[in-house]
């Protein structure tokens, strides 16, 4: 069964290298969180949730924009 961290990482759709920079932890630590061998603290889960929400917002923003109507 995937961990909460693993599910959120998949929802974010970002590679480990990017999450490493965004969360300020090593890729090794992220892999331990993902596998469940180490449990992330609640602030780490909250930070990943915010990243997921930002990614969804960006995706929704791109899909909602259809055209620009320019006139003078």
N, CA, C and O of each residue as an XYZ file, in Angstrom:
288
protein
N       0.844     -1.188      0.000
C       0.000      0.000      0.000
C       0.887      1.248      0.000
O       1.799      1.359      0.820
N       0.624      2.188     -0.917
C       1.455      3.390     -0.974
C       1.282      4.268      0.271
O       0.204      4.343      0.861
N       2.359      4.913      0.638
C       2.312      5.818      1.787
C       1.619      7.116      1.402
O       1.445      7.410      0.220
N       1.225      7.889      2.406
C       0.608      9.193      2.156
C       1.575     10.074      1.367
O       1.172     10.778      0.442
N       2.850     10.028      1.740
C       3.854     10.810      1.042
C       3.941     10.389     -0.422
O       4.022     11.234     -1.314
N       3.924      9.085     -0.660
C       4.004      8.557     -2.019
C       2.817      9.032     -2.859
O       2.988      9.448     -4.005
N       1.624      8.969     -2.287
C       0.422      9.417     -3.019
C       0.514     10.908     -3.357
O       0.202     11.316     -4.476
N       0.940     11.712     -2.387
C       1.054     13.149     -2.638
C       2.129     13.442     -3.676
O       1.950     14.319     -4.521
N       3.240     12.719     -3.623
C       4.313     12.910     -4.600
C       3.794     12.610     -6.006
O       4.093     13.340     -6.952
N       3.020     11.539     -6.138
C       2.451     11.197     -7.447
C       1.477     12.275     -7.917
O       1.455     12.618     -9.099
N       0.680     12.804     -7.006
C      -0.262     13.859     -7.365
C       0.460     15.133     -7.794
O      -0.015     15.858     -8.668
N       1.613     15.400     -7.174
C       2.380     16.591     -7.536
C       2.928     16.460     -8.950
O       3.039     17.453     -9.669
N       3.272     15.235     -9.352
C       3.772     15.011    -10.705
C       5.133     15.619    -10.967
O       5.457     15.949    -12.108
N       5.934     15.773     -9.923
C       7.263     16.373    -10.064
C       8.338     15.333     -9.774
O       8.148     14.462     -8.925
N       9.466     15.420    -10.475
C      10.549     14.474    -10.193
C      11.184     14.742     -8.824
O      11.057     15.831     -8.265
N      11.865     13.728     -8.304
C      12.502     13.844     -6.993
C      13.461     15.030     -6.915
O      13.533     15.701     -5.885
N      14.192     15.291     -7.989
C      15.173     16.375     -7.986
C      14.495     17.727     -7.725
O      15.041     18.576     -7.021
N      13.328     17.914     -8.286
C      12.600     19.176     -8.097
C      12.048     19.242     -6.674
O      12.157     20.272     -6.010
N      11.462     18.150     -6.212
C      10.936     18.120     -4.847
C      12.049     18.294     -3.822
O      11.845     18.898     -2.769
N      13.216     17.767     -4.135
C      14.367     17.908     -3.249
C      14.664     19.389     -2.998
O      14.881     19.806     -1.860
N      14.672     20.167     -4.066
C      14.933     21.614     -3.938
C      13.770     22.331     -3.252
O      13.984     23.209     -2.416
N      12.546     21.958     -3.605
C      11.379     22.649     -3.055
C      11.191     22.375     -1.564
O      10.803     23.269     -0.811
N      11.466     21.143     -1.138
C      11.239     20.756      0.251
C      12.480     20.912      1.125
O      12.384     20.890      2.352
N      13.642     21.071      0.495
C      14.868     21.283      1.252
C      15.395     20.042      1.950
O      16.036     20.146      2.996
N      15.132     18.864      1.382
C      15.670     17.620      1.924
C      16.320     16.832      0.785
O      16.056     17.095     -0.389
N      17.157     15.880      1.133
C      17.873     15.115      0.115
C      16.946     14.127     -0.593
O      15.902     13.740     -0.068
N      17.355     13.731     -1.795
C      16.594     12.738     -2.549
C      16.560     11.418     -1.783
O      15.573     10.686     -1.847
N      17.632     11.116     -1.063
C      17.680      9.890     -0.263
C      16.579      9.899      0.804
O      15.893      8.897      1.007
N      16.420     11.027      1.473
C      15.366     11.159      2.482
C      13.991     11.029      1.842
O      13.109     10.376      2.400
N      13.799     11.640      0.684
C      12.510     11.547     -0.014
C      12.199     10.101     -0.393
O      11.051      9.668     -0.294
N      13.210      9.356     -0.826
C      12.990      7.948     -1.173
C      12.598      7.133      0.070
O      11.778      6.219     -0.016
N      13.190      7.471      1.222
C      12.814      6.770      2.460
C      11.371      7.084      2.833
O      10.631      6.199      3.260
N      10.970      8.349      2.670
C       9.574      8.725      2.932
C       8.640      7.971      2.001
O       7.589      7.480      2.412
N       9.041      7.888      0.744
C       8.208      7.251     -0.268
C       8.040      5.749      0.007
O       6.955      5.195     -0.173
N       9.111      5.109      0.438
C       9.065      3.667      0.685
C       8.407      3.324      2.021
O       7.981      2.189      2.232
N       8.326      4.305      2.921
C       7.741      4.058      4.223
C       8.758      3.642      5.270
O       8.389      3.372      6.413
N      10.037      3.586      4.901
C      11.058      3.202      5.877
C      11.339      4.329      6.867
O      11.928      4.104      7.924
N      10.917      5.531      6.520
C      11.026      6.687      7.414
C       9.726      7.476      7.288
O       9.164      7.589      6.199
N       9.260      8.011      8.390
C       7.979      8.726      8.380
C       8.244     10.232      8.415
O       8.903     10.725      9.330
N       7.728     10.967      7.415
C       7.929     12.421      7.422
C       7.111     13.086      8.519
O       6.029     12.622      8.878
N       7.641     14.165      9.035
C       6.919     14.926     10.054
C       5.753     15.666      9.401
O       5.775     15.923      8.197
N       4.745     16.005     10.185
C       3.563     16.684      9.626
C       3.874     17.944      8.803
O       3.218     18.156      7.784
N       4.844     18.792      9.194
C       5.125     19.959      8.344
C       5.600     19.580      6.937
O       5.350     20.318      5.984
N       6.279     18.439      6.799
C       6.733     17.991      5.482
C       5.534     17.576      4.633
O       5.474     17.888      3.443
N       4.585     16.877      5.242
C       3.363     16.481      4.526
C       2.572     17.725      4.131
O       2.047     17.800      3.020
N       2.485     18.693      5.029
C       1.765     19.939      4.730
C       2.419     20.680      3.569
O       1.729     21.202      2.693
N       3.742     20.725      3.562
C       4.460     21.398      2.478
C       4.197     20.693      1.152
O       3.999     21.351      0.131
N       4.193     19.374      1.158
C       3.919     18.628     -0.069
C       2.475     18.831     -0.516
O       2.207     18.908     -1.715
N       1.544     18.920      0.428
C       0.147     19.214      0.069
C       0.029     20.576     -0.618
O      -0.700     20.720     -1.600
N       0.747     21.569     -0.099
C       0.720     22.898     -0.723
C       1.280     22.845     -2.141
O       0.764     23.514     -3.037
N       2.329     22.057     -2.350
C       2.902     21.911     -3.689
C       1.874     21.279     -4.626
O       1.727     21.712     -5.769
N       1.168     20.262     -4.149
C       0.130     19.609     -4.966
C      -0.950     20.623     -5.336
O      -1.382     20.676     -6.487
N      -1.385     21.424     -4.372
C      -2.409     22.437     -4.644
C      -1.922     23.467     -5.647
O      -2.682     23.885     -6.521
N      -0.658     23.885     -5.535
C      -0.095     24.840     -6.491
C      -0.045     24.236     -7.885
O      -0.374     24.901     -8.867
N       0.366     22.972     -7.973
C       0.431     22.306     -9.275
C      -0.960     22.198     -9.896
O      -1.115     22.406    -11.100
N      -1.961     21.879     -9.098
C      -3.332     21.806     -9.610
C      -3.803     23.171    -10.079
O      -4.460     23.282    -11.113
N      -3.472     24.208     -9.328
C      -3.849     25.563     -9.713
C      -3.220     25.971    -11.029
O      -3.868     26.591    -11.872
N      -1.955     25.623    -11.201
C      -1.274     25.940    -12.463
C      -1.898     25.191    -13.620
O      -2.115     25.752    -14.694
N      -2.185     23.922    -13.395
C      -2.786     23.104    -14.448
C      -4.165     23.640    -14.807
O      -4.490     23.766    -15.988
N      -4.974     23.954    -13.811
C      -6.312     24.487    -14.073
C      -6.233     25.826    -14.775
O      -7.048     26.108    -15.653
N      -5.278     26.649    -14.412
C      -5.107     27.946    -15.057
C      -4.784     27.801    -16.531
O      -5.287     28.567    -17.354
N      -3.957     26.834    -16.873
C      -3.588     26.620    -18.270
C      -4.766     26.077    -19.068
O      -4.945     26.434    -20.233
N      -5.564     25.224    -18.453
C      -6.677     24.630    -19.184
C      -7.837     25.610    -19.356
O      -8.563     25.529    -20.346
N      -8.023     26.531    -18.413
C      -9.130     27.467    -18.496
C      -8.875     28.588    -19.501
O      -9.829     29.164    -20.023
N      -7.643     28.902    -19.778
C      -7.306     30.000    -20.675
C      -7.484     29.521    -22.119
O      -6.837     28.562    -22.541
N      -8.351     30.179    -22.866
C      -8.621     29.765    -24.225
C      -8.107     30.746    -25.276
O      -7.500     30.336    -26.266
N      -8.350     32.041    -25.063
C      -7.938     33.015    -26.071
C      -7.879     34.389    -25.433
O      -8.356     34.603    -24.318
N      -7.281     35.315    -26.170
C      -7.228     36.713    -25.732
C      -7.988     37.510    -26.771
O      -7.753     37.380    -27.973
N      -8.887     38.324    -26.299
C      -9.663     39.187    -27.185
C      -9.089     40.602    -27.025
O      -9.321     41.269    -26.016
N      -8.348     41.038    -28.026
C      -7.724     42.362    -27.973
C      -8.513     43.324    -28.857
O      -8.837     43.015    -30.004
N      -8.811     44.478    -28.308
C      -9.502     45.498    -29.081
C      -9.105     46.865    -28.541
O      -8.608     46.990    -27.421
N      -9.332     47.873    -29.350
C      -8.955     49.229    -28.937
C     -10.184     50.101    -28.795
O     -10.070     51.279    -28.454
